[in-house]
Short mmCIF file of C-alpha atoms and ligand atoms in Angstrom, two decimals:
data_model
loop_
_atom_site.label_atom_id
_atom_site.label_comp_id
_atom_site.label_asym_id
_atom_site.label_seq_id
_atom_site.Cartn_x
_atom_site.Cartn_y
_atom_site.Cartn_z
CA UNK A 267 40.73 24.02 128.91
CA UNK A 268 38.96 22.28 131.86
CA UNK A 269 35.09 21.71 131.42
CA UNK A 270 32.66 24.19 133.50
CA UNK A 271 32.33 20.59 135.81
CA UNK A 272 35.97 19.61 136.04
CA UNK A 273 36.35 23.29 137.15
CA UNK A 274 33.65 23.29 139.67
CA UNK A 275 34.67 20.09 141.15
CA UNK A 276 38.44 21.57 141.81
CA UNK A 277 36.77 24.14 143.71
CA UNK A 278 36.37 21.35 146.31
CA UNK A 279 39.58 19.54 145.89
CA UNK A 280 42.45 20.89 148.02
CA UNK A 281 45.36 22.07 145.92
CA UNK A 282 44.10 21.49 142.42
CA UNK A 283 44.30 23.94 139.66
CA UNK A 284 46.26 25.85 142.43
CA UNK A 285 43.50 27.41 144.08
CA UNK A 286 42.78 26.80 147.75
CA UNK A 287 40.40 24.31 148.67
CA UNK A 288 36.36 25.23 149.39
CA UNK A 289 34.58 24.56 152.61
CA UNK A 290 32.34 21.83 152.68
CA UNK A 291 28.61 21.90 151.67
CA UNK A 292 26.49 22.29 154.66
CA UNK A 293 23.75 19.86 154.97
CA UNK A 294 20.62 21.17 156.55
CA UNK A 295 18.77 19.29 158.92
CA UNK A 296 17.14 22.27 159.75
CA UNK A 297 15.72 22.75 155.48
CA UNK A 298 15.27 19.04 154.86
CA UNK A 299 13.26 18.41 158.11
CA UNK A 300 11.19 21.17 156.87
CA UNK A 301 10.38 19.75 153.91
CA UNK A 302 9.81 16.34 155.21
CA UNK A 303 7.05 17.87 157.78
CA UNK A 304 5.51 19.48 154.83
CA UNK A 305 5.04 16.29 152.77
CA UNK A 306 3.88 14.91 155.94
CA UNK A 307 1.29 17.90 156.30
CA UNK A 308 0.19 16.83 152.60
CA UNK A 309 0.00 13.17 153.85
CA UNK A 310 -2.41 13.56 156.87
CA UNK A 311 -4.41 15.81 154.27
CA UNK A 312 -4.34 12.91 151.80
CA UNK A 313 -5.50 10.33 154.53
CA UNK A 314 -8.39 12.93 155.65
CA UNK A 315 -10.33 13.02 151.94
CA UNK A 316 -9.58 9.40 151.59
CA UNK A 317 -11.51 8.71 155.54
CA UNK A 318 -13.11 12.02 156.29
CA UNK A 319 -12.25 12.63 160.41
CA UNK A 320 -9.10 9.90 160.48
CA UNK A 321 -5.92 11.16 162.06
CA UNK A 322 -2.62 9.55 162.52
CA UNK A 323 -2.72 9.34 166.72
CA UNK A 324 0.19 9.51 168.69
CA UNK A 325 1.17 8.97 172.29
CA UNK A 326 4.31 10.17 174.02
CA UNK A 327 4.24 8.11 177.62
CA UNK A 328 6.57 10.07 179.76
CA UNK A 329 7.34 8.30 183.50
CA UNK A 330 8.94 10.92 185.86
CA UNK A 331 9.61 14.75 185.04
CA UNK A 332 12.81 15.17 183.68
CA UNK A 333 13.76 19.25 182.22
CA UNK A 334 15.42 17.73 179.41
CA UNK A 335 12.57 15.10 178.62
CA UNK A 336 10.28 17.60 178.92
CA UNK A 337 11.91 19.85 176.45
CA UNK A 338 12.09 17.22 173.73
CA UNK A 339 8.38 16.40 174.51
CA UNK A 340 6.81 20.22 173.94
CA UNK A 341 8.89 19.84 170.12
CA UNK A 342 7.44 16.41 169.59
CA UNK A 343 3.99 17.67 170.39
CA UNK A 344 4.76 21.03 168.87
CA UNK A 345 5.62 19.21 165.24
CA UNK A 346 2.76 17.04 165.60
CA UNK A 347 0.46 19.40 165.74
CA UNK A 348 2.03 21.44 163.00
CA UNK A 349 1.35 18.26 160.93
CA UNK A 350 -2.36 17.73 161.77
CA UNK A 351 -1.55 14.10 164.05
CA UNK A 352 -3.45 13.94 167.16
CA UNK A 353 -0.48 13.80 169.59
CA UNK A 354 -1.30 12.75 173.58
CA UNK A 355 1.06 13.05 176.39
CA UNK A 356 0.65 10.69 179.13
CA UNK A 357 2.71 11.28 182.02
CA UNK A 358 2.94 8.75 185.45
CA UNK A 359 4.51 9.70 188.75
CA UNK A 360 7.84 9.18 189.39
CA UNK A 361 6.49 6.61 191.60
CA UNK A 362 5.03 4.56 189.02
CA UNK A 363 6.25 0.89 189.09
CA UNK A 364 6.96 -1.26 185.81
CA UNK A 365 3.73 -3.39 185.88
CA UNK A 366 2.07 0.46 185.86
CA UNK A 367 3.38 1.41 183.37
CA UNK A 368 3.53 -1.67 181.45
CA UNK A 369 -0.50 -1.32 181.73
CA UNK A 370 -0.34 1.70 180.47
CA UNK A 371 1.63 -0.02 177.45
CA UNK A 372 -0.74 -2.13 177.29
CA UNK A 373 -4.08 0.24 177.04
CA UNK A 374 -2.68 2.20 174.13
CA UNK A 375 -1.72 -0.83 172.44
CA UNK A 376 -4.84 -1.74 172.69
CA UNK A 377 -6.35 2.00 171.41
CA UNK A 378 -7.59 1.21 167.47
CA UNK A 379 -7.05 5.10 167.47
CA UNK A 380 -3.54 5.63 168.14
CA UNK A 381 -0.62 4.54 165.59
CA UNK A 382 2.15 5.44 167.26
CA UNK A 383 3.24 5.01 170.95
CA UNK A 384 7.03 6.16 172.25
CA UNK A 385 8.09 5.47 175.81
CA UNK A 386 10.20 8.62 176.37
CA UNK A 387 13.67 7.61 177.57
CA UNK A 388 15.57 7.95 180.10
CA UNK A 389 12.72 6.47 182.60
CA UNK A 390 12.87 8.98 185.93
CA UNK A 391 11.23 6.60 188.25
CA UNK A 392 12.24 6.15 191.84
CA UNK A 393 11.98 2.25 191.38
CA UNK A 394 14.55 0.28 188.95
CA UNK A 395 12.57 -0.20 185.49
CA UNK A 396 13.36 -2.71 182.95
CA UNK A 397 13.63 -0.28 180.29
CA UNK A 398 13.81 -2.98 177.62
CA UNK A 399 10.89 -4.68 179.00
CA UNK A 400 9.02 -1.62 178.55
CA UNK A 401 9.88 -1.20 175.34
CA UNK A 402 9.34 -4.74 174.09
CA UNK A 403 5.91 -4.48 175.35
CA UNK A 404 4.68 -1.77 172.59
CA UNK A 405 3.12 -3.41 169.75
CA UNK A 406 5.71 -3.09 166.96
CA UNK A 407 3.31 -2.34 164.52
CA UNK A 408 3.03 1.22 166.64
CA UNK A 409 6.48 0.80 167.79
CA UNK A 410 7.41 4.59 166.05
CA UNK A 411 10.77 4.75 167.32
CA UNK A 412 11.80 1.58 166.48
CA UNK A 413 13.30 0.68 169.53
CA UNK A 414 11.62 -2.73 169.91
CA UNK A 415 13.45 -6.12 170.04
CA UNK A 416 11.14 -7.16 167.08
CA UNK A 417 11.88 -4.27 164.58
CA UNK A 418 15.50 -3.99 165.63
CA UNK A 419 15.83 -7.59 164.14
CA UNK A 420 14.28 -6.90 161.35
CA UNK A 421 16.44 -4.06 160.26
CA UNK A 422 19.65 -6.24 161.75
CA UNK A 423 17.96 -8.92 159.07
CA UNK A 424 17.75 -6.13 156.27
CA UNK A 425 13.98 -6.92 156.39
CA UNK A 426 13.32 -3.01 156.07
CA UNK A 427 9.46 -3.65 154.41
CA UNK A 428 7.23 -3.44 156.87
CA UNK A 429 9.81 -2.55 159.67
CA UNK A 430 9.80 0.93 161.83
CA UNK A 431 12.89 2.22 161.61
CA UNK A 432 14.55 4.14 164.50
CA UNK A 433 14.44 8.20 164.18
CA UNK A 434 17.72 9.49 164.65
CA UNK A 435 19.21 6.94 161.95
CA UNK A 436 16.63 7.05 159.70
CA UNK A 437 17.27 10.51 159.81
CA UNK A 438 20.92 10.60 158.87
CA UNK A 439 20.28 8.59 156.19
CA UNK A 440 17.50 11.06 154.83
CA UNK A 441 20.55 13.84 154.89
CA UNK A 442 22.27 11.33 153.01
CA UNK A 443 19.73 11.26 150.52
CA UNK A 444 19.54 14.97 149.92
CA UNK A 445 23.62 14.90 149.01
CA UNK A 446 22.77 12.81 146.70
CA UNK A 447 25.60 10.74 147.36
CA UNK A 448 24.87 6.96 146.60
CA UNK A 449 26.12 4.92 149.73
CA UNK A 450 26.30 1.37 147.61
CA UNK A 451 29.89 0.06 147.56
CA UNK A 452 31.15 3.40 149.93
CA UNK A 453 33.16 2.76 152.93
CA UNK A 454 31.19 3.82 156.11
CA UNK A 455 32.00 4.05 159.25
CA UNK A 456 30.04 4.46 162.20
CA UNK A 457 31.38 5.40 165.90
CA UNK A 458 29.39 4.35 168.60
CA UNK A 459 27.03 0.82 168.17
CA UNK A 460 23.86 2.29 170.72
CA UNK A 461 20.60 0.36 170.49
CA UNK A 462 19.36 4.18 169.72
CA UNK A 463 21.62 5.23 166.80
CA UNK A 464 25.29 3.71 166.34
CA UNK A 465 23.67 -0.01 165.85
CA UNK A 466 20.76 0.89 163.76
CA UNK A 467 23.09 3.25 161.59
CA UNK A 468 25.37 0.27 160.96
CA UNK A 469 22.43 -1.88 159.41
CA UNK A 470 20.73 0.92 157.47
CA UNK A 471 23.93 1.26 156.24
CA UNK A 472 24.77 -2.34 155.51
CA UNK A 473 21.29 -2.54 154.30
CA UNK A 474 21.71 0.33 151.45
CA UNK A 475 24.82 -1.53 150.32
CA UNK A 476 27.81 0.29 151.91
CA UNK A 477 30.73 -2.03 153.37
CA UNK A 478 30.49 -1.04 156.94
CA UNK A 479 33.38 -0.51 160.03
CA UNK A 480 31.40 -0.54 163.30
CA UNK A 481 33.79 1.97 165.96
CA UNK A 482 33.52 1.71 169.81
CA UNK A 483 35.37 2.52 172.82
CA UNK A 484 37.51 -0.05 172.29
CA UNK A 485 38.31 0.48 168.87
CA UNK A 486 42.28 0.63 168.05
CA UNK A 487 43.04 3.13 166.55
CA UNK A 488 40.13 5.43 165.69
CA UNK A 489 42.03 7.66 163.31
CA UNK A 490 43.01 5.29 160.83
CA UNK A 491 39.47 4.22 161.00
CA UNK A 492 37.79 6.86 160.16
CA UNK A 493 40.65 7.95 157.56
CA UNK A 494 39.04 5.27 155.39
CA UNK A 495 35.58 6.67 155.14
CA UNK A 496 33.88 7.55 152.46
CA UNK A 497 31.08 8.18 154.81
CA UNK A 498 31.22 9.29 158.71
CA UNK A 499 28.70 8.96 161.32
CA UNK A 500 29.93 10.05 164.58
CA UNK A 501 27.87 8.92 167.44
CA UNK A 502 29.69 8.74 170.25
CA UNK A 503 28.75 11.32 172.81
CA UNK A 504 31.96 12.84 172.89
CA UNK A 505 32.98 16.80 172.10
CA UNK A 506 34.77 17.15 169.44
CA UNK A 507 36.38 13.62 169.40
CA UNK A 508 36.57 13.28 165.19
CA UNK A 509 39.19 16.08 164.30
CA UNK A 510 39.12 17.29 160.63
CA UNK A 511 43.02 15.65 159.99
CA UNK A 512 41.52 12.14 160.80
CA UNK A 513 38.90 12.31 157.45
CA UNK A 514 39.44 11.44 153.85
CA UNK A 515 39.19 14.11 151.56
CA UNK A 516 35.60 14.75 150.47
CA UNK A 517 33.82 12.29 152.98
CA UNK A 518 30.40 13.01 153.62
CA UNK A 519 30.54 13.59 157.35
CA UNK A 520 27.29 13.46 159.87
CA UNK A 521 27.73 14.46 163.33
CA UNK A 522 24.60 13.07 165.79
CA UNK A 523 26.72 14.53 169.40
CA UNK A 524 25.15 16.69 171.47
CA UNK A 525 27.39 17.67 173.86
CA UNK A 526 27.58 20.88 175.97
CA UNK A 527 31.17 22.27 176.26
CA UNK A 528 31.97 25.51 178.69
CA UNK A 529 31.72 28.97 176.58
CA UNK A 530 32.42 31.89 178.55
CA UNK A 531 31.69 34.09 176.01
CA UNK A 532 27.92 33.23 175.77
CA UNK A 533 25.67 34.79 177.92
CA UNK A 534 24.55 30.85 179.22
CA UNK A 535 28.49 29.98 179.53
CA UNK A 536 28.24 27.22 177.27
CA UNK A 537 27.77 26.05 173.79
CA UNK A 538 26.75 23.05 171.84
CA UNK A 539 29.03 21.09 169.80
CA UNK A 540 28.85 17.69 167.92
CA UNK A 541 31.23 14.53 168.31
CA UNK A 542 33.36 16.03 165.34
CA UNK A 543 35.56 19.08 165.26
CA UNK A 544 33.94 21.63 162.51
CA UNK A 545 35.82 23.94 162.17
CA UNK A 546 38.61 21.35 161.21
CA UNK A 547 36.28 18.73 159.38
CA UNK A 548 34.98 21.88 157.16
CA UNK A 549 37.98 22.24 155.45
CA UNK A 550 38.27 18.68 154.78
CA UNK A 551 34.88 17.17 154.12
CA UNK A 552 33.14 17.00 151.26
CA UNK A 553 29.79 17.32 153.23
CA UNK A 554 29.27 18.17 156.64
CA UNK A 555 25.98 18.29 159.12
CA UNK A 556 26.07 20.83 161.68
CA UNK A 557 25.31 21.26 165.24
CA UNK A 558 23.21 22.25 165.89
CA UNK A 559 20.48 22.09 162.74
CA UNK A 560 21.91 18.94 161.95
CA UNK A 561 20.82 15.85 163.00
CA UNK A 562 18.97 17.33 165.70
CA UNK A 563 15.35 18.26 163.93
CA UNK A 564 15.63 15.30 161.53
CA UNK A 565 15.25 13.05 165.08
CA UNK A 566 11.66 14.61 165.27
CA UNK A 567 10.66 14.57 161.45
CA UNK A 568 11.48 11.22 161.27
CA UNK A 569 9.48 9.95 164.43
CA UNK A 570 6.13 12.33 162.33
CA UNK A 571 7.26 10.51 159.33
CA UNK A 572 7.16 6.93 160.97
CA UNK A 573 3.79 7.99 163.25
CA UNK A 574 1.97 8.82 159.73
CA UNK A 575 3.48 5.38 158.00
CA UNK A 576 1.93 3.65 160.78
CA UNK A 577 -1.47 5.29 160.18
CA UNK A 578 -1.66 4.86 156.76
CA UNK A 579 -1.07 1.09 157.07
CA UNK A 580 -3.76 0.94 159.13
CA UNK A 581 -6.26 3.44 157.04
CA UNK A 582 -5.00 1.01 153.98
CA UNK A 583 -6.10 -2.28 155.94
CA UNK A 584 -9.30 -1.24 156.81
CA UNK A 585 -10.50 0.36 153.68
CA UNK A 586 -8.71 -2.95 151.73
CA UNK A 587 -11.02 -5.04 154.62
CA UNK A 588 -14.44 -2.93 153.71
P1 LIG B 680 25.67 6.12 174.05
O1 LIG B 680 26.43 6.73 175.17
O2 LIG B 680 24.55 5.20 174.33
O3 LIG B 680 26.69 5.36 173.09
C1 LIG B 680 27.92 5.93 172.75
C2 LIG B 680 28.65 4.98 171.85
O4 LIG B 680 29.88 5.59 171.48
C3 LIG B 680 29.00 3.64 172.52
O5 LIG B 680 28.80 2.60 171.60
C4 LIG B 680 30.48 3.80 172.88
O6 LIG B 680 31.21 2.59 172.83
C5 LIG B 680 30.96 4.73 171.77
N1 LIG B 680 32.10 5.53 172.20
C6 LIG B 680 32.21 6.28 173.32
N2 LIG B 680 33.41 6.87 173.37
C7 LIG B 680 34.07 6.50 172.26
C8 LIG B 680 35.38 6.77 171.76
N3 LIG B 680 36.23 7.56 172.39
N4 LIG B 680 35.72 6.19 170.59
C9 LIG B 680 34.88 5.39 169.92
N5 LIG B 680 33.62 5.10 170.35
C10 LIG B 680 33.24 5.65 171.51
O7 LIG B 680 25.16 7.38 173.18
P2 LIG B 680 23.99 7.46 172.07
O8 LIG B 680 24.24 6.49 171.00
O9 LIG B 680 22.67 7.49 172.73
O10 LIG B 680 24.24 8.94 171.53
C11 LIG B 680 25.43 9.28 170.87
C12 LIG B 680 25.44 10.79 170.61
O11 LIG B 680 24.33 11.12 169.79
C13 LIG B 680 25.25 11.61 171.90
O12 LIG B 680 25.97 12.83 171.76
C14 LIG B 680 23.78 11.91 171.94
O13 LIG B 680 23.48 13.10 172.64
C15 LIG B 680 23.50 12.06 170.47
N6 LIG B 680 22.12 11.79 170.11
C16 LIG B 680 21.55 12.68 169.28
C17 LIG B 680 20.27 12.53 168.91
C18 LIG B 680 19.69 13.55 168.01
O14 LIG B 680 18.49 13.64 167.89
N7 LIG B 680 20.54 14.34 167.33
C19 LIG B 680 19.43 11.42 169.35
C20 LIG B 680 20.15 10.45 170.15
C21 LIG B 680 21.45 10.66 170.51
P3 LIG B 680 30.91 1.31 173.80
O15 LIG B 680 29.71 0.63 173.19
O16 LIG B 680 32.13 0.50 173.70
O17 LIG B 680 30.63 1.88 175.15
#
């Protein structure tokens, strides 16, 4: 007689005890970025009966007026205010030129009353922009998408005290979390090695113990690859690239793509879809992130969550300085 565990678990193992095998469990980026914007909510309420008027201060610094930028500007604002953090969006021209908006860097660096700054990328300005010079120039202390040179090393270095972490990685690994999976001694594997996600994912993996195979576009192979992994991050920018045959049984699978593939059947004729095939993976995985509700809101609970770390460092300084 199998135990009420042993049973459960063969629910998600294809073939055993005869029975066919379960979908994967569906992890929520929609329900855990929920909750992590409520603990934040708690947080800012914390911080104001600690320093009565204080607020975590944020400034999006948009260059240009991009529809998509724009978009993913209104949800950052939108979720700040939800949280109670005093959220500012500066926009310049399209004409603006990089010493512009390097001084414009420079001014809310120099603001005691904002905690976070983001630069939002791409840059639409008419002249060439050194994006990386741009983004070197925030103060890494409010550097809340930890894009900087200066926190990037530190998390390459596995210094992760005292280091802002970027948000779309640090959000994968909170979905990781809420599986309950540990990641210490798995095999990951990450595709794509961006500044933005596929890099940083590598070291928060490497950093929470996992041994770690770093994919790219020049990667032999892929399948065998990613046959191998206990854990999955696909970050590639590419529809539907990871097909469910490719995974090991059970792997925990999170999908960061955003792509938009034609759909004639919706009324927009097109669809969203991640880097991995779902329909496919489901039956395979052991957990699975979807797309959308995936990935996608933990990008903009994370950057709240980093915004009100930086604040409370600060509200902890000054009341440790009184
Ligand atoms: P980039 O285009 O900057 O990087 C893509 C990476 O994938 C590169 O490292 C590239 O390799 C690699 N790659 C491309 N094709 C393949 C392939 N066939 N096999 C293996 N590797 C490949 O994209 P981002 O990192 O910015 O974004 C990746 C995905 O995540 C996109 O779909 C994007 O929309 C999404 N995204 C989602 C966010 C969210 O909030 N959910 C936030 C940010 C991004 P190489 O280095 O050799 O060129």
């Amino acid at each position: 007689m199998l135990s009420l565990a042993a049973r459960l678990l063969c629910l998600r193992v294809s073939g055993c005890c005869g029975g066919s095998r379960s979908m994967a469990t569906v992890v929520s980026g929609n329900k855990t970025s929920k909750l992590v914007r409520e603990r934040l909510q708690g947080d800012v309420l914390r911080m104001q009966v600690q320093a009565p008027g204080f607020r975590p201060g944020l400034v999006v610094l948009q260059v240009g007026d991009r529809d998509d930028s724009n978009l993913y500007i209104s949800s950052k604002m939108r979720a700040a205010a939800e949280i109670g953090i005093d959220a500012r969006h500066v926009r310049l021209p399209r004409s603006a030129t990089e010493a512009e908006v390097l001084r414009s860097v420079q001014a809310v660096n120099q603001n005691p009353a904002v905690h976070g700054l983001i630069v939002q990328l791409p840059l639409d300005a008419a002249e060439p922009i050194d994006t990386q010079n741009v983004i070197d120039a925030i103060a890494p202390a409010k550097d809340v998408d930890g894009l900087t040179s200066v926190n990037a090393g530190r998390l390459s270095r596995g210094e992760l005290a005292g280091c802002l972490l970027p948000c779309t990685p640090s959000g994968c690994m909170e979905l990781i979390r809420q599986t309950g999976v540990s990641v210490a001694g798995k095999h990951a594997v990450v595709i794509g090695r961006s500044k933005i996600v596929g890099a940083p994912m590598r070291d928060l993996l490497l950093w929470s113990h996992a041994t770690v195979t770093s994919c790219h576009s020049r990667t032999h192979d892929l399948p065998e690859q990613v046959s191998r992994a206990d854990i999955l991050v696909a970050a590639a920018g590419k529809a539907e690239l990871v097909r469910g045959e490719w995974l090991k049984e059970g792997a925990l699978v999170i999908d960061c793509g955003i792509n938009h593939v034609a759909d004639e059947t919706k009324p927009s004729g097109k669809r969203l879809v991640g880097d991995v095939h779902y329909a496919s993976a489901n039956q395979r995985a052991g957990y699975i992130t979807p797309v959308p509700g995936g990935v996608g809101p933990m990008t903009v609970a994370m950057l709240m969550e980093n915004t009100v770390q930086s604040a409370w460092r600060v509200l902890q300084q000054s009341q440790a300085g009184r």
